[in-house]
Amino acid sequence: MGLMAKKRNTTTRWFSAIMLMSMLSLVFFLVPTMVQAEKDAHYEDHHHATEEVSSHESHGEGSHKDHSEDHSSDEHAAHEEGFNAGEMIMHHIGDANAFHIVGDIYIPLPVIIYNKTEGSWFTGLSTDFDLDHHGNSTNEVEGFHMHHGRVLPIDEETSIIDFSITKNVFTMLLASLLLIVIFTTVAKGYRRREGQAPRGVQGFFEPIVIFIRDQVARPYLGKKTDAYMPFLLTLFFFIWSLNLLGLIPIFPGSANVTGNIMVTAALALIILVVILLRANKDYWKHILMPDVPLLLYPIVVPIEVIGIFTKPFALMVRLFANIAAGHIIILSLVSLVFIFGNSGESLSGGITGGLVTTAFGLFMNVMELLVAAIQAFIFTNLSAVFIGLAIEDHHEHAEQH
């Protein structure tokens, strides 16, 4: 009974901690966004009033051309008025050259661009640009400006190669550094306490490592498990850490790394390279000379060849779609505050949206903690399956059966 009560108390503490972290994350995201919405509304009111004065003066002068321009400006302002949920969501899940804190405050990142057209380099910090809260610059630097947080050439015909440290690149470097520090500490713990029960950080990670070895690697890799364990562990913990960092709404988190199709494509490409380099003759024989009648070769062989590329493609799309969808759902729930409140004009609507956002946003944040681990596990598990198919010894497989 005492043991069961202790387990219940531990479970309650973990659940309370997760709930508190999720609520704090929601608050850290909502407060800056609400402050920014209020600033936007104030700016739009001031801008609208200025245009009305300009329109009145132009009408007094009797200029038909100026009146048409003012009318076009009024229509443009009316079009921009109000909260644009789609623009907000795409802005937050996209990559950028700076971390947005609140308002016009940014944490700069290095900008390194090679201009292929002119054969020159452009280097500096993203704060060299005067940025507004949308990530757009009001100035240009050496033929470049910032649009929605990305440094781009003003001349669209200019060809560039971008080596900049963006939010996604910074987060990947941070995750790599954290993993190096963590597992160096774990390795030292094993050396200091050899033969003893694990504890601390070592005790937390050992069950996960054993799970990956016994439930993910060994069933598909057999006797070659030890050779591929470092690769699979790196893959799992790297993706998991990126997913967790993406759930932190403020610096150094907030980057949607694994929700970026180019990142998941790079991970899938690594798996494809490993498969192609490590595949044995039985694997290629199964693809190029399958055990079917010769008349079926024109049908079966192309299907098998296509299957080489559809496997990593499935890995790429699955990870990207699941992580990006989670971020979009949470941001959509946050948007309800401003949609129901009509960008601050309706107090009751804002309160209703806030209640809905808090309840469902809290639930989704807790769910995303689970999804972060599940998606890392699925990617690693399927990678082990595909590699196992490529290195499987058919003679050994026949003996086992």
Coordinates of C-alpha atoms in Angstrom, one line a residue, residues 6-366:
K6 CA 4.2 6.6 -3.3
K7 CA 3.7 5.9 -7.0
R8 CA 0.5 7.8 -7.0
N9 CA 2.2 10.8 -5.4
T10 CA 5.0 10.7 -8.0
T11 CA 2.5 10.5 -10.8
T12 CA 0.6 13.4 -9.4
R13 CA 3.7 15.5 -9.1
W14 CA 4.7 14.8 -12.7
F15 CA 1.2 15.6 -14.0
S16 CA 1.2 18.8 -12.0
A17 CA 4.6 19.8 -13.4
I18 CA 3.5 19.1 -17.0
M19 CA 0.3 21.1 -16.5
L20 CA 2.3 24.0 -15.0
M21 CA 4.8 24.0 -17.8
S22 CA 2.1 24.0 -20.4
M23 CA 0.2 26.9 -18.7
L24 CA 3.4 28.9 -18.5
S25 CA 4.2 28.2 -22.1
L26 CA 0.7 29.4 -23.1
V27 CA 1.1 32.6 -21.0
F28 CA 4.5 33.4 -22.5
F29 CA 3.1 33.0 -26.0
L30 CA -0.2 34.9 -25.4
V31 CA 1.1 37.9 -23.5
P32 CA 3.5 39.1 -26.2
T33 CA 0.9 38.4 -29.0
M34 CA -1.8 40.4 -27.1
V35 CA 0.5 43.3 -26.6
Q36 CA 1.5 43.2 -30.2
A37 CA -2.2 43.1 -31.3
E38 CA -2.9 46.2 -29.2
K39 CA 0.0 48.0 -30.8
D40 CA -1.2 47.0 -34.2
A41 CA -4.7 48.4 -33.4
H42 CA -3.2 51.7 -32.2
Y43 CA -1.0 52.0 -35.3
E44 CA -3.9 51.3 -37.6
D45 CA -6.1 53.9 -35.9
H46 CA -3.4 56.5 -36.1
H47 CA -2.7 55.5 -39.8
H48 CA -6.4 55.7 -40.6
A49 CA -6.7 59.2 -39.0
T50 CA -3.7 60.5 -40.9
E51 CA -5.1 59.3 -44.2
E52 CA -8.5 61.0 -43.5
V53 CA -6.7 64.3 -42.9
S54 CA -4.7 63.8 -46.1
S55 CA -7.8 62.9 -48.0
H56 CA -9.6 66.1 -46.8
E57 CA -6.7 68.3 -47.8
S58 CA -6.6 66.7 -51.2
H59 CA -10.3 67.2 -51.7
G60 CA -9.9 70.9 -50.8
E61 CA -7.3 71.3 -53.5
G62 CA -9.7 69.6 -56.0
S63 CA -7.1 67.2 -57.4
H64 CA -8.9 64.2 -58.9
K65 CA -5.6 62.2 -59.1
D66 CA -4.8 62.7 -55.4
H67 CA -8.4 61.8 -54.5
S68 CA -8.1 58.5 -56.4
E69 CA -4.8 57.7 -54.7
D70 CA -6.2 58.4 -51.2
H71 CA -9.3 56.3 -52.0
S72 CA -6.9 53.4 -53.0
S73 CA -4.9 53.9 -49.8
D74 CA -8.2 53.7 -47.8
E75 CA -9.2 50.5 -49.5
H76 CA -5.7 49.0 -48.8
A77 CA -5.9 50.0 -45.1
A78 CA -9.4 48.5 -44.8
H79 CA -8.1 45.3 -46.4
E80 CA -5.3 45.1 -43.8
E81 CA -7.5 46.0 -40.9
G82 CA -8.2 43.1 -38.5
F83 CA -6.3 40.0 -37.3
N84 CA -5.0 37.7 -40.0
A85 CA -4.7 34.3 -38.5
G86 CA -3.2 32.6 -41.5
E87 CA -0.4 35.2 -41.8
M88 CA 0.4 34.9 -38.1
I89 CA 0.5 31.1 -38.2
M90 CA 2.8 31.0 -41.3
H91 CA 5.0 33.7 -39.8
H92 CA 5.5 31.6 -36.6
I93 CA 6.1 28.2 -38.2
G94 CA 8.5 29.6 -40.9
D95 CA 12.3 30.0 -40.5
A96 CA 13.8 33.4 -39.9
N97 CA 17.1 35.2 -39.5
A98 CA 16.3 36.5 -36.0
F99 CA 14.4 35.4 -32.9
H100 CA 11.4 37.6 -32.4
I101 CA 10.8 38.4 -28.7
V102 CA 8.0 41.0 -28.6
G103 CA 7.1 44.1 -30.6
D104 CA 10.2 45.4 -32.4
I105 CA 12.6 43.5 -30.1
Y106 CA 14.7 40.8 -31.8
I107 CA 17.6 38.6 -30.9
P108 CA 20.0 38.8 -33.8
L109 CA 21.6 35.9 -35.7
P110 CA 24.6 36.0 -38.1
V111 CA 23.9 36.7 -41.8
I112 CA 26.3 35.1 -44.2
I113 CA 25.3 35.4 -47.9
Y114 CA 27.3 34.9 -51.1
N115 CA 26.1 37.0 -54.0
K116 CA 26.6 34.9 -57.1
T117 CA 25.6 37.7 -59.4
E118 CA 28.2 40.2 -58.1
G119 CA 30.7 37.6 -56.8
S120 CA 30.7 39.2 -53.3
W121 CA 29.9 38.3 -49.7
F122 CA 27.4 40.0 -47.4
T123 CA 28.0 39.4 -43.7
G124 CA 26.6 41.0 -40.6
L125 CA 23.8 40.6 -38.0
S126 CA 20.1 40.6 -38.7
T127 CA 19.8 43.6 -36.4
D128 CA 21.7 45.7 -38.9
F129 CA 18.2 46.1 -40.4
D130 CA 15.6 48.2 -38.8
L131 CA 12.9 45.6 -38.2
D132 CA 9.2 46.1 -37.4
H133 CA 7.1 43.6 -35.5
H134 CA 6.3 41.7 -38.8
G135 CA 10.0 41.1 -39.5
N136 CA 10.1 43.6 -42.4
S137 CA 13.0 46.1 -42.6
T138 CA 12.5 49.8 -43.2
N139 CA 16.0 50.1 -44.6
E140 CA 18.3 48.3 -47.0
V141 CA 21.9 47.2 -46.4
E142 CA 24.2 46.6 -49.4
G143 CA 21.3 45.7 -51.7
F144 CA 19.5 43.4 -49.1
H145 CA 16.4 43.8 -47.0
M146 CA 14.4 41.7 -44.6
H147 CA 10.9 40.4 -45.5
H148 CA 8.9 38.4 -42.9
G149 CA 12.1 37.7 -41.0
R150 CA 14.2 36.5 -44.0
V151 CA 17.1 38.4 -45.5
L152 CA 16.5 38.7 -49.3
P153 CA 18.1 40.7 -52.2
I154 CA 16.1 43.7 -53.3
D155 CA 16.7 42.8 -56.9
E156 CA 14.7 39.6 -57.4
E157 CA 17.0 38.6 -60.3
T158 CA 20.0 38.4 -57.9
S159 CA 21.3 34.9 -57.3
I160 CA 22.5 34.1 -53.8
I161 CA 23.8 31.2 -51.7
D162 CA 22.6 31.6 -48.1
F163 CA 25.0 30.3 -45.3
S164 CA 23.2 32.3 -42.6
I165 CA 22.6 30.9 -39.1
T166 CA 18.8 31.0 -39.1
K167 CA 16.5 30.0 -36.2
N168 CA 16.4 26.4 -37.5
V169 CA 20.2 26.2 -37.8
F170 CA 20.7 27.7 -34.4
T171 CA 18.3 25.2 -32.8
M172 CA 20.0 22.3 -34.5
L173 CA 23.4 23.5 -33.2
L174 CA 21.9 24.0 -29.7
A175 CA 20.3 20.5 -29.7
S176 CA 23.7 19.0 -30.8
L177 CA 25.5 20.8 -28.0
L178 CA 23.0 19.8 -25.4
L179 CA 23.2 16.1 -26.5
I180 CA 27.0 16.2 -26.4
V181 CA 27.0 17.7 -22.8
I182 CA 24.3 15.3 -21.6
F183 CA 25.8 12.1 -22.9
T184 CA 29.3 13.1 -21.9
T185 CA 27.9 13.4 -18.4
V186 CA 26.2 10.0 -18.7
A187 CA 29.5 8.4 -20.0
K188 CA 31.4 9.8 -17.0
G189 CA 28.8 8.5 -14.7
Y190 CA 29.3 5.0 -16.0
R191 CA 33.0 5.2 -15.6
R192 CA 32.8 6.6 -12.0
R193 CA 30.1 4.2 -10.9
E194 CA 31.0 1.0 -12.8
G195 CA 28.9 -1.9 -11.7
Q196 CA 26.5 0.2 -9.6
A197 CA 22.9 1.0 -10.2
P198 CA 22.4 4.1 -12.4
R199 CA 21.1 7.3 -10.8
G200 CA 20.5 11.0 -11.8
V201 CA 20.8 11.7 -15.5
Q202 CA 22.3 8.3 -16.1
G203 CA 19.3 6.7 -14.5
F204 CA 16.9 8.7 -16.7
F205 CA 18.5 7.9 -20.0
E206 CA 19.5 4.2 -19.5
P207 CA 15.9 2.8 -19.8
I208 CA 15.5 4.8 -23.0
V209 CA 18.7 3.5 -24.5
I210 CA 17.8 -0.1 -23.5
F211 CA 14.4 0.3 -25.0
I212 CA 15.8 1.5 -28.3
R213 CA 18.3 -1.4 -28.3
D214 CA 15.9 -4.2 -27.4
Q215 CA 12.6 -3.0 -29.0
V216 CA 13.8 -1.0 -32.0
A217 CA 17.2 -2.1 -33.2
R218 CA 17.6 -5.8 -32.2
P219 CA 14.3 -7.2 -33.8
Y220 CA 15.4 -5.9 -37.2
L221 CA 19.2 -5.7 -37.1
G222 CA 19.9 -9.0 -35.2
K223 CA 23.6 -9.6 -34.7
K224 CA 24.5 -6.3 -36.3
T225 CA 22.6 -4.3 -33.6
D226 CA 25.7 -3.0 -31.8
A227 CA 27.2 -1.6 -35.1
Y228 CA 24.1 0.6 -35.7
M229 CA 23.2 1.6 -32.1
P230 CA 25.2 4.8 -32.1
F231 CA 23.5 5.9 -35.3
L232 CA 20.0 5.1 -34.2
L233 CA 20.5 6.6 -30.7
T234 CA 21.8 9.8 -32.3
L235 CA 18.8 9.9 -34.7
F236 CA 16.3 9.4 -31.9
F237 CA 17.6 11.8 -29.4
F238 CA 18.4 14.5 -32.0
I239 CA 14.8 14.4 -33.4
W240 CA 13.3 14.2 -29.9
S241 CA 15.3 17.2 -28.6
L242 CA 14.4 19.3 -31.7
N243 CA 10.7 18.5 -31.2
L244 CA 10.9 19.5 -27.5
L245 CA 12.8 22.7 -28.2
G246 CA 10.1 23.6 -30.8
L247 CA 7.4 23.5 -28.0
I248 CA 9.2 26.3 -26.1
P249 CA 7.4 29.5 -27.2
I250 CA 10.3 31.8 -26.4
F251 CA 14.1 32.0 -27.1
P252 CA 16.0 29.7 -27.2
G253 CA 13.1 27.6 -28.4
S254 CA 10.2 28.4 -30.8
A255 CA 11.9 27.1 -34.0
N256 CA 9.8 24.7 -36.0
V257 CA 12.7 22.6 -37.1
T258 CA 11.2 19.2 -37.7
G259 CA 8.1 20.9 -39.1
N260 CA 10.3 22.2 -42.0
I261 CA 10.2 19.9 -45.0
M262 CA 13.9 20.6 -45.9
V263 CA 15.1 19.4 -42.5
T264 CA 13.1 16.2 -42.7
A265 CA 14.2 15.7 -46.3
A266 CA 17.9 15.9 -45.1
L267 CA 17.2 13.3 -42.4
A268 CA 15.5 11.0 -44.9
L269 CA 18.4 11.5 -47.3
I270 CA 20.8 10.3 -44.6
I271 CA 18.7 7.1 -44.2
L272 CA 18.7 6.6 -48.0
V273 CA 22.5 7.0 -48.1
V274 CA 23.0 4.5 -45.3
I275 CA 20.7 2.0 -47.0
L276 CA 22.5 2.3 -50.4
L277 CA 26.0 2.1 -48.8
R278 CA 25.3 -0.8 -46.5
A279 CA 23.0 -2.9 -48.6
N280 CA 24.3 -6.4 -49.4
K281 CA 24.0 -8.5 -52.6
D282 CA 20.8 -10.2 -51.4
Y283 CA 19.1 -6.9 -51.2
W284 CA 20.1 -5.9 -54.7
K285 CA 19.2 -9.3 -56.0
H286 CA 15.7 -9.1 -54.5
I287 CA 15.2 -5.7 -56.3
L288 CA 16.9 -6.3 -59.7
M289 CA 16.3 -10.1 -60.0
P290 CA 13.2 -10.9 -57.9
D291 CA 11.9 -14.4 -57.6
V292 CA 9.1 -14.0 -60.1
P293 CA 8.5 -15.2 -63.7
L294 CA 10.5 -13.3 -66.3
L295 CA 7.3 -12.0 -67.9
L296 CA 6.6 -10.0 -64.7
Y297 CA 10.1 -8.4 -64.6
P298 CA 9.0 -5.2 -66.5
I299 CA 6.3 -4.7 -63.8
V300 CA 8.0 -5.9 -60.6
V301 CA 11.5 -4.4 -61.1
P302 CA 10.4 -0.8 -61.6
I303 CA 8.1 -1.1 -58.5
E304 CA 11.0 -2.4 -56.4
V305 CA 13.3 0.4 -57.6
I306 CA 10.7 3.0 -56.9
G307 CA 10.3 1.4 -53.4
I308 CA 14.0 2.3 -52.6
F309 CA 13.0 6.0 -52.7
T310 CA 9.4 5.8 -51.4
K311 CA 10.6 4.5 -48.0
P312 CA 12.7 7.6 -47.1
F313 CA 10.1 9.8 -48.7
A314 CA 7.5 8.3 -46.3
L315 CA 9.8 9.1 -43.4
M316 CA 10.2 12.7 -44.6
V317 CA 6.5 13.4 -45.0
R318 CA 5.4 11.7 -41.8
L319 CA 7.7 13.6 -39.5
F320 CA 7.1 16.9 -41.3
A321 CA 3.3 16.6 -41.4
N322 CA 2.8 15.5 -37.8
I323 CA 5.1 18.2 -36.2
A324 CA 3.9 21.0 -38.5
A325 CA 0.2 20.1 -37.9
G326 CA 0.8 20.2 -34.1
H327 CA 2.2 23.7 -34.3
I328 CA -0.5 24.9 -36.6
I329 CA -3.3 23.6 -34.3
I330 CA -1.8 25.3 -31.2
L331 CA -1.4 28.6 -33.1
S332 CA -4.9 28.3 -34.5
L333 CA -6.2 28.0 -30.9
V334 CA -4.3 31.0 -29.9
S335 CA -5.8 32.9 -32.8
L336 CA -9.3 32.3 -31.4
V337 CA -8.6 35.0 -28.7
F338 CA -8.2 37.7 -31.4
I339 CA -10.8 36.3 -33.7
F340 CA -13.5 36.1 -31.0
G341 CA -12.4 39.4 -29.5
N342 CA -12.3 41.2 -32.9
S343 CA -8.7 42.4 -32.3
G344 CA -9.6 43.9 -28.9
E345 CA -12.9 45.5 -29.8
S346 CA -15.1 42.8 -28.0
L347 CA -14.2 42.1 -24.4
S348 CA -16.7 39.2 -24.0
G349 CA -15.5 37.6 -27.2
G350 CA -11.9 37.9 -26.1
I351 CA -12.7 36.3 -22.8
T352 CA -14.6 33.5 -24.5
G353 CA -11.7 32.9 -26.9
G354 CA -9.3 33.0 -24.0
L355 CA -11.2 30.3 -22.1
V356 CA -11.4 28.1 -25.2
T357 CA -7.7 28.7 -26.0
T358 CA -6.5 28.0 -22.5
A359 CA -8.5 24.7 -22.2
F360 CA -7.7 23.3 -25.6
G361 CA -4.3 24.9 -25.9
L362 CA -3.3 23.3 -22.5
F363 CA -4.5 19.9 -23.8
M364 CA -2.7 20.3 -27.1
N365 CA 0.6 21.3 -25.4
V366 CA 0.5 18.2 -23.2

